Amino acid sequence: MSAFPTQAQIVIIGGGIIGASTAYHLGKLGFSDTVLIEKHKLTSGSTFHAAGLVGQLRSNAGITQLLGESVKLYRTLEEETGLATGWKMNGGLRLACNQERWTEVKRQATTARSFGLEMHLLTPKEAQELWPLMDISDVVGAAFLPTDGQANPSDITASLARGARMKGVTIHEDTLVTGLTVRNGRVTSVETSRGSIACEIVVNCAGQWAREIGAMAGVNVPLVSVEHQYMVTERIEGVTPNLPTLRDPDRLTYYKEEVGGLVMGGYEPNPIGWAADGIPEGFNFQLLPSNFDHFEPIMELALGRVPALETAGIKELINGPESFTPDGNFILGQAPELTGFYVGAGFNAFGIASGGGAGKALAEWIAGNGRPPYDLSPVDILRFGRNHQDVGWVRARTLEAYGKHYTIAWPHEEHASGRPLRRSPLYDRLKAQGAVFGEKLGWERPNWFAAEGEEARDIYTYGRPNWSGPVARENRAARSSLGILDQSSFAKFLLMGKDAEAALSYLSAADVSGPAGSVTYAPMLNERGGIECDVTVARLSPTSYYVIAGTGAATHDFDWIRRNISSALDAHLVDITSAYAVLTLIGPNSRKLLEKLTRDDVSNAGFPYASLREIRLAGAPVRALRLTYAGELGYELHLPTEFALTVYEALMAAGEEFAIANVGYRALETLRLEKGYWASGSDVGPDQTPFEAGLSWAVQLNSGRDFIGRAALEAKVGQPLKKRLAGFTVADPNVILLGRETIYRNGERMGWLSSAGVGPTVGLPIGHGYVRRAEGGLDDAFLLAGDYELEVAMERVPAKIHLGALYDPENERIFA
């Protein structure tokens, strides 16, 4: 055994598959001064009892890409290291046993096609030919991914560890982390039972222990342990080595072949949390007592699918706790609390499927100085917020997410646990008026409003939902007269200091040097030229700016801005989200309403578009911004939280003359789709440049000013674009567009929809998506010359492309 190190460039904590994979990929990238430490033995946490299924398809392109990287690695790893991995590319089957599930599966198949994955729809009989042991009497159809498979978790981890050692990484087992030393905002050493290791970077891959490890350095890792059981049988006649993995979500179960028998497990709707008061000391290579009573409902469901289980011998019922997260996605990336502290944990029982790709992404993240290799925002630790600080809240939401693991993933479905948590001052008032709320980052936000006689709750479906009528009603109110929307959940930051302009000018591709009162859409780019932060900034004074970001981007955008302000500058960022409520007025009568309640000049000349005015409104100090995300005359009223209810009441009373209507976020979505505005996080993100997103107007390349991403954009000037954001409509109003539908041009697959919905004003389903072309580039002539179709649940429907707004393309209503 090599001598225990006293220093290293990188220390990885945790010797499960994620830690081993990260070590392997760091070694491949040349980071040989890397040490992996494991408190007991490799795989002794949850890896050794993982089921080992490897599926690839997810609803996000980046995560699907990551899972595909796992398969690529597992196919070659054994040859590289000489250690068996147990990898078999035997394919994966997914069953559907009712029409709604079949619709979900067909939409998943379309998503797979969008992302370039091979996926086939099968009849029940065709599925049975691949999996002869199953009863298909209730099966409607199935999907088959031939490149899915399974692996032996312990073997593949050992192979990764050998690969890491072959590249110079050292691994030390039986080494307990006892503390982390933090100085000047970063970890400088890892304290262990065998001594201290000075280091520059720490990677927390400690699985169920990751939250405890993070807490040692003041880092929040929102995960909890949940019991997860599966059964291992003796040999069963007819179970062959090449039997595909099988997922039967309507019966909550999954299956894989193992030594001629079956592994069968499931996701019960009433999960049992574990170790609420901490994981017991010495819990290594250990399982929990089998809970046959709790597993019995899963067993009964399985018997209906695989009758051979009735007579099969049972080797064991494994009850192994695993780490799960509040949204069912794993956690990667650099923690917002520290520099150089990375996390790879919370894999929700698909750590083996994710392991190869997650380790690769995390290693490249580290090599990129905190920048992920591609858009991984659904798993980025920066997606969490204040609501995730409380472990009780995290546990409640995580158990709900676990219980929904195999339920139908309904469009627009909301979680119910841990609510309400963060409420604007208007919450009770809006609820009394029929508001049906959604939740984002703990905030309660009005999605739509039920009128008298309408049921104020979401009824989920893959068809036309019950809120369609109310949302169309709200859309009409905003277009014809006046709507009001509570957007208090906006993230709001104050950037101040004598160098505030210099700091923001380097961060943003836009010109933010305008005078006090100017409002600028100011996209912030990464070094690849992708849109990292989709923000609006308003200049308050020569030394201060007001920065507005989306609710879900609160942690990410604050972290990005803070980290990219040079320490040599006098510029400081403060989160003031909770200090201000936001009431948004939408519609042609919005100015008339303001004129009834303020003596300040809100005329078009006195208060032009893209400007800010400090006004008095109904006795309250209001920071008013003339902006729109709906394509109508509109204003955002930002005001101290304690005035919110008073101002809302005044607006509603004075607005009766204009038939003012409450509108929700789902109506806002229809309004922005009709206007052709982009949606942050779906239409624009880190993998899309302003050129590709149609936002060239927001970039100031001719200023001579340096900003993050400038060099990448300059290199693209004059080069043909390989993807372009465009709008699409379908003539048939009965077609339901949800996003991820495949785009076909002249019969060739060329991309997918990034966001979609319906436009009540134009009376058409609407989608936005990137048309992609690897060779030859994309210009207007090419785009407009094609005949387009969208694949919706595996059926192609004719579509029309649009390169401009469907509603008010001349912007006459905005500037009225």
mmCIF file with all atom_site columns, N, CA and C in Angstrom, residues 358-419:
data_model
loop_
_atom_site.group_PDB
_atom_site.id
_atom_site.type_symbol
_atom_site.label_atom_id
_atom_site.label_alt_id
_atom_site.label_comp_id
_atom_site.label_asym_id
_atom_site.label_entity_id
_atom_site.label_seq_id
_atom_site.pdbx_PDB_ins_code
_atom_site.Cartn_x
_atom_site.Cartn_y
_atom_site.Cartn_z
_atom_site.occupancy
_atom_site.B_iso_or_equiv
_atom_site.pdbx_formal_charge
_atom_site.auth_seq_id
_atom_site.auth_comp_id
_atom_site.auth_asym_id
_atom_site.auth_atom_id
_atom_site.pdbx_PDB_model_num
ATOM 1   N N  . ALA A 1 358 ? -21.872 10.461 -15.350 1.00 0.00 ? 358 ALA A N  1
ATOM 2   C CA . ALA A 1 358 ? -21.792 11.468 -14.293 1.00 0.00 ? 358 ALA A CA 1
ATOM 3   C C  . ALA A 1 358 ? -20.342 11.723 -13.889 1.00 0.00 ? 358 ALA A C  1
ATOM 4   N N  . GLY A 1 359 ? -19.549 10.655 -13.769 1.00 0.00 ? 359 GLY A N  1
ATOM 5   C CA . GLY A 1 359 ? -18.135 10.832 -13.439 1.00 0.00 ? 359 GLY A CA 1
ATOM 6   C C  . GLY A 1 359 ? -17.396 11.598 -14.514 1.00 0.00 ? 359 GLY A C  1
ATOM 7   N N  . LYS A 1 360 ? -17.721 11.323 -15.762 1.00 0.00 ? 360 LYS A N  1
ATOM 8   C CA . LYS A 1 360 ? -17.103 12.047 -16.882 1.00 0.00 ? 360 LYS A CA 1
ATOM 9   C C  . LYS A 1 360 ? -17.486 13.521 -16.855 1.00 0.00 ? 360 LYS A C  1
ATOM 10  N N  . ALA A 1 361 ? -18.782 13.789 -16.667 1.00 0.00 ? 361 ALA A N  1
ATOM 11  C CA . ALA A 1 361 ? -19.237 15.181 -16.628 1.00 0.00 ? 361 ALA A CA 1
ATOM 12  C C  . ALA A 1 361 ? -18.618 15.928 -15.459 1.00 0.00 ? 361 ALA A C  1
ATOM 13  N N  . LEU A 1 362 ? -18.540 15.273 -14.296 1.00 0.00 ? 362 LEU A N  1
ATOM 14  C CA . LEU A 1 362 ? -17.992 15.932 -13.112 1.00 0.00 ? 362 LEU A CA 1
ATOM 15  C C  . LEU A 1 362 ? -16.504 16.219 -13.291 1.00 0.00 ? 362 LEU A C  1
ATOM 16  N N  . ALA A 1 363 ? -15.779 15.277 -13.882 1.00 0.00 ? 363 ALA A N  1
ATOM 17  C CA . ALA A 1 363 ? -14.351 15.504 -14.133 1.00 0.00 ? 363 ALA A CA 1
ATOM 18  C C  . ALA A 1 363 ? -14.155 16.668 -15.103 1.00 0.00 ? 363 ALA A C  1
ATOM 19  N N  . GLU A 1 364 ? -14.972 16.722 -16.146 1.00 0.00 ? 364 GLU A N  1
ATOM 20  C CA . GLU A 1 364 ? -14.863 17.819 -17.105 1.00 0.00 ? 364 GLU A CA 1
ATOM 21  C C  . GLU A 1 364 ? -15.309 19.141 -16.484 1.00 0.00 ? 364 GLU A C  1
ATOM 22  N N  . TRP A 1 365 ? -16.243 19.085 -15.568 1.00 0.00 ? 365 TRP A N  1
ATOM 23  C CA . TRP A 1 365 ? -16.687 20.256 -14.819 1.00 0.00 ? 365 TRP A CA 1
ATOM 24  C C  . TRP A 1 365 ? -15.504 20.833 -14.042 1.00 0.00 ? 365 TRP A C  1
ATOM 25  N N  . ILE A 1 366 ? -14.771 19.953 -13.380 1.00 0.00 ? 366 ILE A N  1
ATOM 26  C CA . ILE A 1 366 ? -13.597 20.379 -12.608 1.00 0.00 ? 366 ILE A CA 1
ATOM 27  C C  . ILE A 1 366 ? -12.515 20.920 -13.534 1.00 0.00 ? 366 ILE A C  1
ATOM 28  N N  . ALA A 1 367 ? -12.292 20.230 -14.632 1.00 0.00 ? 367 ALA A N  1
ATOM 29  C CA . ALA A 1 367 ? -11.280 20.683 -15.594 1.00 0.00 ? 367 ALA A CA 1
ATOM 30  C C  . ALA A 1 367 ? -11.658 22.030 -16.196 1.00 0.00 ? 367 ALA A C  1
ATOM 31  N N  . GLY A 1 368 ? -12.944 22.316 -16.253 1.00 0.00 ? 368 GLY A N  1
ATOM 32  C CA . GLY A 1 368 ? -13.435 23.583 -16.796 1.00 0.00 ? 368 GLY A CA 1
ATOM 33  C C  . GLY A 1 368 ? -13.551 24.683 -15.768 1.00 0.00 ? 368 GLY A C  1
ATOM 34  N N  . ASN A 1 369 ? -12.895 24.518 -14.621 1.00 0.00 ? 369 ASN A N  1
ATOM 35  C CA . ASN A 1 369 ? -12.907 25.543 -13.569 1.00 0.00 ? 369 ASN A CA 1
ATOM 36  C C  . ASN A 1 369 ? -14.323 25.936 -13.157 1.00 0.00 ? 369 ASN A C  1
ATOM 37  N N  . GLY A 1 370 ? -15.154 24.931 -12.958 1.00 0.00 ? 370 GLY A N  1
ATOM 38  C CA . GLY A 1 370 ? -16.497 25.195 -12.462 1.00 0.00 ? 370 GLY A CA 1
ATOM 39  C C  . GLY A 1 370 ? -17.534 25.349 -13.541 1.00 0.00 ? 370 GLY A C  1
ATOM 40  N N  . ARG A 1 371 ? -17.202 25.055 -14.794 1.00 0.00 ? 371 ARG A N  1
ATOM 41  C CA . ARG A 1 371 ? -18.147 25.164 -15.895 1.00 0.00 ? 371 ARG A CA 1
ATOM 42  C C  . ARG A 1 371 ? -18.503 23.766 -16.391 1.00 0.00 ? 371 ARG A C  1
ATOM 43  N N  . PRO A 1 372 ? -19.765 23.393 -16.386 1.00 0.00 ? 372 PRO A N  1
ATOM 44  C CA . PRO A 1 372 ? -20.141 22.055 -16.881 1.00 0.00 ? 372 PRO A CA 1
ATOM 45  C C  . PRO A 1 372 ? -19.859 21.932 -18.368 1.00 0.00 ? 372 PRO A C  1
ATOM 46  N N  . PRO A 1 373 ? -19.632 20.715 -18.858 1.00 0.00 ? 373 PRO A N  1
ATOM 47  C CA . PRO A 1 373 ? -19.276 20.535 -20.273 1.00 0.00 ? 373 PRO A CA 1
ATOM 48  C C  . PRO A 1 373 ? -20.435 20.810 -21.222 1.00 0.00 ? 373 PRO A C  1
ATOM 49  N N  . TYR A 1 374 ? -21.658 20.696 -20.752 1.00 0.00 ? 374 TYR A N  1
ATOM 50  C CA . TYR A 1 374 ? -22.855 21.000 -21.536 1.00 0.00 ? 374 TYR A CA 1
ATOM 51  C C  . TYR A 1 374 ? -23.967 21.268 -20.537 1.00 0.00 ? 374 TYR A C  1
ATOM 52  N N  . ASP A 1 375 ? -25.143 21.600 -21.046 1.00 0.00 ? 375 ASP A N  1
ATOM 53  C CA . ASP A 1 375 ? -26.229 22.003 -20.160 1.00 0.00 ? 375 ASP A CA 1
ATOM 54  C C  . ASP A 1 375 ? -26.686 20.835 -19.294 1.00 0.00 ? 375 ASP A C  1
ATOM 55  N N  . LEU A 1 376 ? -26.369 20.926 -18.012 1.00 0.00 ? 376 LEU A N  1
ATOM 56  C CA . LEU A 1 376 ? -26.769 19.913 -17.044 1.00 0.00 ? 376 LEU A CA 1
ATOM 57  C C  . LEU A 1 376 ? -27.595 20.535 -15.931 1.00 0.00 ? 376 LEU A C  1
ATOM 58  N N  . SER A 1 377 ? -28.314 21.607 -16.262 1.00 0.00 ? 377 SER A N  1
ATOM 59  C CA . SER A 1 377 ? -29.047 22.354 -15.243 1.00 0.00 ? 377 SER A CA 1
ATOM 60  C C  . SER A 1 377 ? -30.053 21.511 -14.461 1.00 0.00 ? 377 SER A C  1
ATOM 61  N N  . PRO A 1 378 ? -30.695 20.474 -15.041 1.00 0.00 ? 378 PRO A N  1
ATOM 62  C CA . PRO A 1 378 ? -31.624 19.689 -14.220 1.00 0.00 ? 378 PRO A CA 1
ATOM 63  C C  . PRO A 1 378 ? -30.968 18.940 -13.079 1.00 0.00 ? 378 PRO A C  1
ATOM 64  N N  . VAL A 1 379 ? -29.643 18.720 -13.146 1.00 0.00 ? 379 VAL A N  1
ATOM 65  C CA . VAL A 1 379 ? -28.957 18.010 -12.062 1.00 0.00 ? 379 VAL A CA 1
ATOM 66  C C  . VAL A 1 379 ? -27.945 18.898 -11.343 1.00 0.00 ? 379 VAL A C  1
ATOM 67  N N  . ASP A 1 380 ? -27.804 20.131 -11.770 1.00 0.00 ? 380 ASP A N  1
ATOM 68  C CA . ASP A 1 380 ? -26.841 21.054 -11.163 1.00 0.00 ? 380 ASP A CA 1
ATOM 69  C C  . ASP A 1 380 ? -27.269 21.378 -9.735  1.00 0.00 ? 380 ASP A C  1
ATOM 70  N N  . ILE A 1 381 ? -26.343 21.326 -8.800  1.00 0.00 ? 381 ILE A N  1
ATOM 71  C CA . ILE A 1 381 ? -26.662 21.646 -7.409  1.00 0.00 ? 381 ILE A CA 1
ATOM 72  C C  . ILE A 1 381 ? -27.195 23.066 -7.269  1.00 0.00 ? 381 ILE A C  1
ATOM 73  N N  . LEU A 1 382 ? -26.929 23.920 -8.269  1.00 0.00 ? 382 LEU A N  1
ATOM 74  C CA . LEU A 1 382 ? -27.410 25.301 -8.210  1.00 0.00 ? 382 LEU A CA 1
ATOM 75  C C  . LEU A 1 382 ? -28.906 25.415 -8.468  1.00 0.00 ? 382 LEU A C  1
ATOM 76  N N  . ARG A 1 383 ? -29.579 24.308 -8.741  1.00 0.00 ? 383 ARG A N  1
ATOM 77  C CA . ARG A 1 383 ? -31.034 24.367 -8.928  1.00 0.00 ? 383 ARG A CA 1
ATOM 78  C C  . ARG A 1 383 ? -31.774 24.485 -7.603  1.00 0.00 ? 383 ARG A C  1
ATOM 79  N N  . PHE A 1 384 ? -31.099 24.243 -6.510  1.00 0.00 ? 384 PHE A N  1
ATOM 80  C CA . PHE A 1 384 ? -31.748 24.266 -5.202  1.00 0.00 ? 384 PHE A CA 1
ATOM 81  C C  . PHE A 1 384 ? -31.784 25.684 -4.629  1.00 0.00 ? 384 PHE A C  1
ATOM 82  N N  . GLY A 1 385 ? -32.637 25.882 -3.626  1.00 0.00 ? 385 GLY A N  1
ATOM 83  C CA . GLY A 1 385 ? -32.794 27.203 -3.037  1.00 0.00 ? 385 GLY A CA 1
ATOM 84  C C  . GLY A 1 385 ? -33.037 27.145 -1.552  1.00 0.00 ? 385 GLY A C  1
ATOM 85  N N  . ARG A 1 386 ? -33.639 28.207 -1.039  1.00 0.00 ? 386 ARG A N  1
ATOM 86  C CA . ARG A 1 386 ? -33.822 28.321 0.413   1.00 0.00 ? 386 ARG A CA 1
ATOM 87  C C  . ARG A 1 386 ? -34.701 27.209 0.974   1.00 0.00 ? 386 ARG A C  1
ATOM 88  N N  . ASN A 1 387 ? -35.685 26.783 0.219   1.00 0.00 ? 387 ASN A N  1
ATOM 89  C CA . ASN A 1 387 ? -36.568 25.729 0.705   1.00 0.00 ? 387 ASN A CA 1
ATOM 90  C C  . ASN A 1 387 ? -35.845 24.415 0.927   1.00 0.00 ? 387 ASN A C  1
ATOM 91  N N  . HIS A 1 388 ? -34.695 24.246 0.272   1.00 0.00 ? 388 HIS A N  1
ATOM 92  C CA . HIS A 1 388 ? -33.954 22.991 0.398   1.00 0.00 ? 388 HIS A CA 1
ATOM 93  C C  . HIS A 1 388 ? -32.966 23.005 1.576   1.00 0.00 ? 388 HIS A C  1
ATOM 94  N N  . GLN A 1 389 ? -32.976 24.070 2.347   1.00 0.00 ? 389 GLN A N  1
ATOM 95  C CA . GLN A 1 389 ? -32.070 24.137 3.497   1.00 0.00 ? 389 GLN A CA 1
ATOM 96  C C  . GLN A 1 389 ? -32.573 23.294 4.670   1.00 0.00 ? 389 GLN A C  1
ATOM 97  N N  . ASP A 1 390 ? -33.883 23.104 4.719   1.00 0.00 ? 390 ASP A N  1
ATOM 98  C CA . ASP A 1 390 ? -34.474 22.376 5.843   1.00 0.00 ? 390 ASP A CA 1
ATOM 99  C C  . ASP A 1 390 ? -34.616 20.905 5.500   1.00 0.00 ? 390 ASP A C  1
ATOM 100 N N  . VAL A 1 391 ? -33.977 20.046 6.266   1.00 0.00 ? 391 VAL A N  1
ATOM 101 C CA . VAL A 1 391 ? -33.975 18.621 5.935   1.00 0.00 ? 391 VAL A CA 1
ATOM 102 C C  . VAL A 1 391 ? -35.363 18.012 6.086   1.00 0.00 ? 391 VAL A C  1
ATOM 103 N N  . GLY A 1 392 ? -36.188 18.574 6.957   1.00 0.00 ? 392 GLY A N  1
ATOM 104 C CA . GLY A 1 392 ? -37.549 18.080 7.100   1.00 0.00 ? 392 GLY A CA 1
ATOM 105 C C  . GLY A 1 392 ? -38.356 18.306 5.836   1.00 0.00 ? 392 GLY A C  1
ATOM 106 N N  . TRP A 1 393 ? -38.199 19.493 5.248   1.00 0.00 ? 393 TRP A N  1
ATOM 107 C CA . TRP A 1 393 ? -38.885 19.785 3.991   1.00 0.00 ? 393 TRP A CA 1
ATOM 108 C C  . TRP A 1 393 ? -38.349 18.876 2.881   1.00 0.00 ? 393 TRP A C  1
ATOM 109 N N  . VAL A 1 394 ? -37.032 18.715 2.843   1.00 0.00 ? 394 VAL A N  1
ATOM 110 C CA . VAL A 1 394 ? -36.409 17.864 1.831   1.00 0.00 ? 394 VAL A CA 1
ATOM 111 C C  . VAL A 1 394 ? -36.920 16.434 1.951   1.00 0.00 ? 394 VAL A C  1
ATOM 112 N N  . ARG A 1 395 ? -37.045 15.951 3.170   1.00 0.00 ? 395 ARG A N  1
ATOM 113 C CA . ARG A 1 395 ? -37.504 14.572 3.353   1.00 0.00 ? 395 ARG A CA 1
ATOM 114 C C  . ARG A 1 395 ? -38.948 14.410 2.888   1.00 0.00 ? 395 ARG A C  1
ATOM 115 N N  . ALA A 1 396 ? -39.815 15.342 3.225   1.00 0.00 ? 396 ALA A N  1
ATOM 116 C CA . ALA A 1 396 ? -41.213 15.237 2.820   1.00 0.00 ? 396 ALA A CA 1
ATOM 117 C C  . ALA A 1 396 ? -41.337 15.234 1.296   1.00 0.00 ? 396 ALA A C  1
ATOM 118 N N  . ARG A 1 397 ? -40.634 16.134 0.625   1.00 0.00 ? 397 ARG A N  1
ATOM 119 C CA . ARG A 1 397 ? -40.738 16.212 -0.823  1.00 0.00 ? 397 ARG A CA 1
ATOM 120 C C  . ARG A 1 397 ? -40.070 14.991 -1.480  1.00 0.00 ? 397 ARG A C  1
ATOM 121 N N  . THR A 1 398 ? -38.990 14.522 -0.897  1.00 0.00 ? 398 THR A N  1
ATOM 122 C CA . THR A 1 398 ? -38.290 13.369 -1.469  1.00 0.00 ? 398 THR A CA 1
ATOM 123 C C  . THR A 1 398 ? -39.143 12.113 -1.403  1.00 0.00 ? 398 THR A C  1
ATOM 124 N N  . LEU A 1 399 ? -39.823 11.909 -0.286  1.00 0.00 ? 399 LEU A N  1
ATOM 125 C CA . LEU A 1 399 ? -40.681 10.733 -0.174  1.00 0.00 ? 399 LEU A CA 1
ATOM 126 C C  . LEU A 1 399 ? -41.830 10.810 -1.170  1.00 0.00 ? 399 LEU A C  1
ATOM 127 N N  . GLU A 1 400 ? -42.342 12.013 -1.418  1.00 0.00 ? 400 GLU A N  1
ATOM 128 C CA . GLU A 1 400 ? -43.377 12.151 -2.445  1.00 0.00 ? 400 GLU A CA 1
ATOM 129 C C  . GLU A 1 400 ? -42.820 11.812 -3.822  1.00 0.00 ? 400 GLU A C  1
ATOM 130 N N  . ALA A 1 401 ? -41.624 12.335 -4.119  1.00 0.00 ? 401 ALA A N  1
ATOM 131 C CA . ALA A 1 401 ? -41.016 12.069 -5.424  1.00 0.00 ? 401 ALA A CA 1
ATOM 132 C C  . ALA A 1 401 ? -40.732 10.582 -5.608  1.00 0.00 ? 401 ALA A C  1
ATOM 133 N N  . TYR A 1 402 ? -40.258 9.924  -4.559  1.00 0.00 ? 402 TYR A N  1
ATOM 134 C CA . TYR A 1 402 ? -40.013 8.473  -4.621  1.00 0.00 ? 402 TYR A CA 1
ATOM 135 C C  . TYR A 1 402 ? -41.309 7.737  -4.938  1.00 0.00 ? 402 TYR A C  1
ATOM 136 N N  . GLY A 1 403 ? -42.384 8.102  -4.251  1.00 0.00 ? 403 GLY A N  1
ATOM 137 C CA . GLY A 1 403 ? -43.660 7.435  -4.454  1.00 0.00 ? 403 GLY A CA 1
ATOM 138 C C  . GLY A 1 403 ? -44.233 7.638  -5.843  1.00 0.00 ? 403 GLY A C  1
ATOM 139 N N  . LYS A 1 404 ? -43.752 8.667  -6.550  1.00 0.00 ? 404 LYS A N  1
ATOM 140 C CA . LYS A 1 404 ? -44.222 8.931  -7.916  1.00 0.00 ? 404 LYS A CA 1
ATOM 141 C C  . LYS A 1 404 ? -43.264 8.392  -8.975  1.00 0.00 ? 404 LYS A C  1
ATOM 142 N N  . HIS A 1 405 ? -42.252 7.639  -8.557  1.00 0.00 ? 405 HIS A N  1
ATOM 143 C CA . HIS A 1 405 ? -41.210 7.209  -9.487  1.00 0.00 ? 405 HIS A CA 1
ATOM 144 C C  . HIS A 1 405 ? -41.792 6.510  -10.720 1.00 0.00 ? 405 HIS A C  1
ATOM 145 N N  . TYR A 1 406 ? -42.807 5.693  -10.510 1.00 0.00 ? 406 TYR A N  1
ATOM 146 C CA . TYR A 1 406 ? -43.398 4.945  -11.614 1.00 0.00 ? 406 TYR A CA 1
ATOM 147 C C  . TYR A 1 406 ? -44.818 5.402  -11.944 1.00 0.00 ? 406 TYR A C  1
ATOM 148 N N  . THR A 1 407 ? -45.309 6.439  -11.319 1.00 0.00 ? 407 THR A N  1
ATOM 149 C CA . THR A 1 407 ? -46.607 6.949  -11.729 1.00 0.00 ? 407 THR A CA 1
ATOM 150 C C  . THR A 1 407 ? -46.463 7.680  -13.059 1.00 0.00 ? 407 THR A C  1
ATOM 151 N N  . ILE A 1 408 ? -47.563 7.919  -13.738 1.00 0.00 ? 408 ILE A N  1
ATOM 152 C CA . ILE A 1 408 ? -47.512 8.641  -15.009 1.00 0.00 ? 408 ILE A CA 1
ATOM 153 C C  . ILE A 1 408 ? -46.995 10.051 -14.757 1.00 0.00 ? 408 ILE A C  1
ATOM 154 N N  . ALA A 1 409 ? -46.037 10.467 -15.574 1.00 0.00 ? 409 ALA A N  1
ATOM 155 C CA . ALA A 1 409 ? -45.473 11.820 -15.446 1.00 0.00 ? 409 ALA A CA 1
ATOM 156 C C  . ALA A 1 409 ? -46.369 12.782 -16.214 1.00 0.00 ? 409 ALA A C  1
ATOM 157 N N  . TRP A 1 410 ? -47.398 13.246 -15.558 1.00 0.00 ? 410 TRP A N  1
ATOM 158 C CA . TRP A 1 410 ? -48.391 14.088 -16.234 1.00 0.00 ? 410 TRP A CA 1
ATOM 159 C C  . TRP A 1 410 ? -47.794 15.426 -16.641 1.00 0.00 ? 410 TRP A C  1
ATOM 160 N N  . PRO A 1 411 ? -48.206 15.944 -17.781 1.00 0.00 ? 411 PRO A N  1
ATOM 161 C CA . PRO A 1 411 ? -47.765 17.297 -18.158 1.00 0.00 ? 411 PRO A CA 1
ATOM 162 C C  . PRO A 1 411 ? -48.215 18.315 -17.108 1.00 0.00 ? 411 PRO A C  1
ATOM 163 N N  . HIS A 1 412 ? -47.289 19.175 -16.730 1.00 0.00 ? 412 HIS A N  1
ATOM 164 C CA . HIS A 1 412 ? -47.567 20.290 -15.811 1.00 0.00 ? 412 HIS A CA 1
ATOM 165 C C  . HIS A 1 412 ? -47.897 19.830 -14.391 1.00 0.00 ? 412 HIS A C  1
ATOM 166 N N  . GLU A 1 413 ? -47.555 18.589 -14.040 1.00 0.00 ? 413 GLU A N  1
ATOM 167 C CA . GLU A 1 413 ? -47.905 18.087 -12.717 1.00 0.00 ? 413 GLU A CA 1
ATOM 168 C C  . GLU A 1 413 ? -47.144 18.829 -11.625 1.00 0.00 ? 413 GLU A C  1
ATOM 169 N N  . GLU A 1 414 ? -47.845 19.121 -10.544 1.00 0.00 ? 414 GLU A N  1
ATOM 170 C CA . GLU A 1 414 ? -47.264 19.799 -9.396  1.00 0.00 ? 414 GLU A CA 1
ATOM 171 C C  . GLU A 1 414 ? -47.129 18.832 -8.226  1.00 0.00 ? 414 GLU A C  1
ATOM 172 N N  . HIS A 1 415 ? -46.113 19.057 -7.394  1.00 0.00 ? 415 HIS A N  1
ATOM 173 C CA . HIS A 1 415 ? -45.990 18.303 -6.146  1.00 0.00 ? 415 HIS A CA 1
ATOM 174 C C  . HIS A 1 415 ? -46.893 18.918 -5.084  1.00 0.00 ? 415 HIS A C  1
ATOM 175 N N  . ALA A 1 416 ? -47.237 18.122 -4.078  1.00 0.00 ? 416 ALA A N  1
ATOM 176 C CA . ALA A 1 416 ? -48.148 18.583 -3.028  1.00 0.00 ? 416 ALA A CA 1
ATOM 177 C C  . ALA A 1 416 ? -47.476 18.746 -1.672  1.00 0.00 ? 416 ALA A C  1
ATOM 178 N N  . SER A 1 417 ? -46.378 18.035 -1.433  1.00 0.00 ? 417 SER A N  1
ATOM 179 C CA . SER A 1 417 ? -45.767 18.037 -0.104  1.00 0.00 ? 417 SER A CA 1
ATOM 180 C C  . SER A 1 417 ? -45.036 19.339 0.180   1.00 0.00 ? 417 SER A C  1
ATOM 181 N N  . GLY A 1 418 ? -44.918 19.641 1.472   1.00 0.00 ? 418 GLY A N  1
ATOM 182 C CA . GLY A 1 418 ? -44.150 20.819 1.898   1.00 0.00 ? 418 GLY A CA 1
ATOM 183 C C  . GLY A 1 418 ? -44.755 22.133 1.459   1.00 0.00 ? 418 GLY A C  1
ATOM 184 N N  . ARG A 1 419 ? -46.056 22.157 1.237   1.00 0.00 ? 419 ARG A N  1
ATOM 185 C CA . ARG A 1 419 ? -46.721 23.350 0.736   1.00 0.00 ? 419 ARG A CA 1
ATOM 186 C C  . ARG A 1 419 ? -47.888 23.722 1.649   1.00 0.00 ? 419 ARG A C  1
#
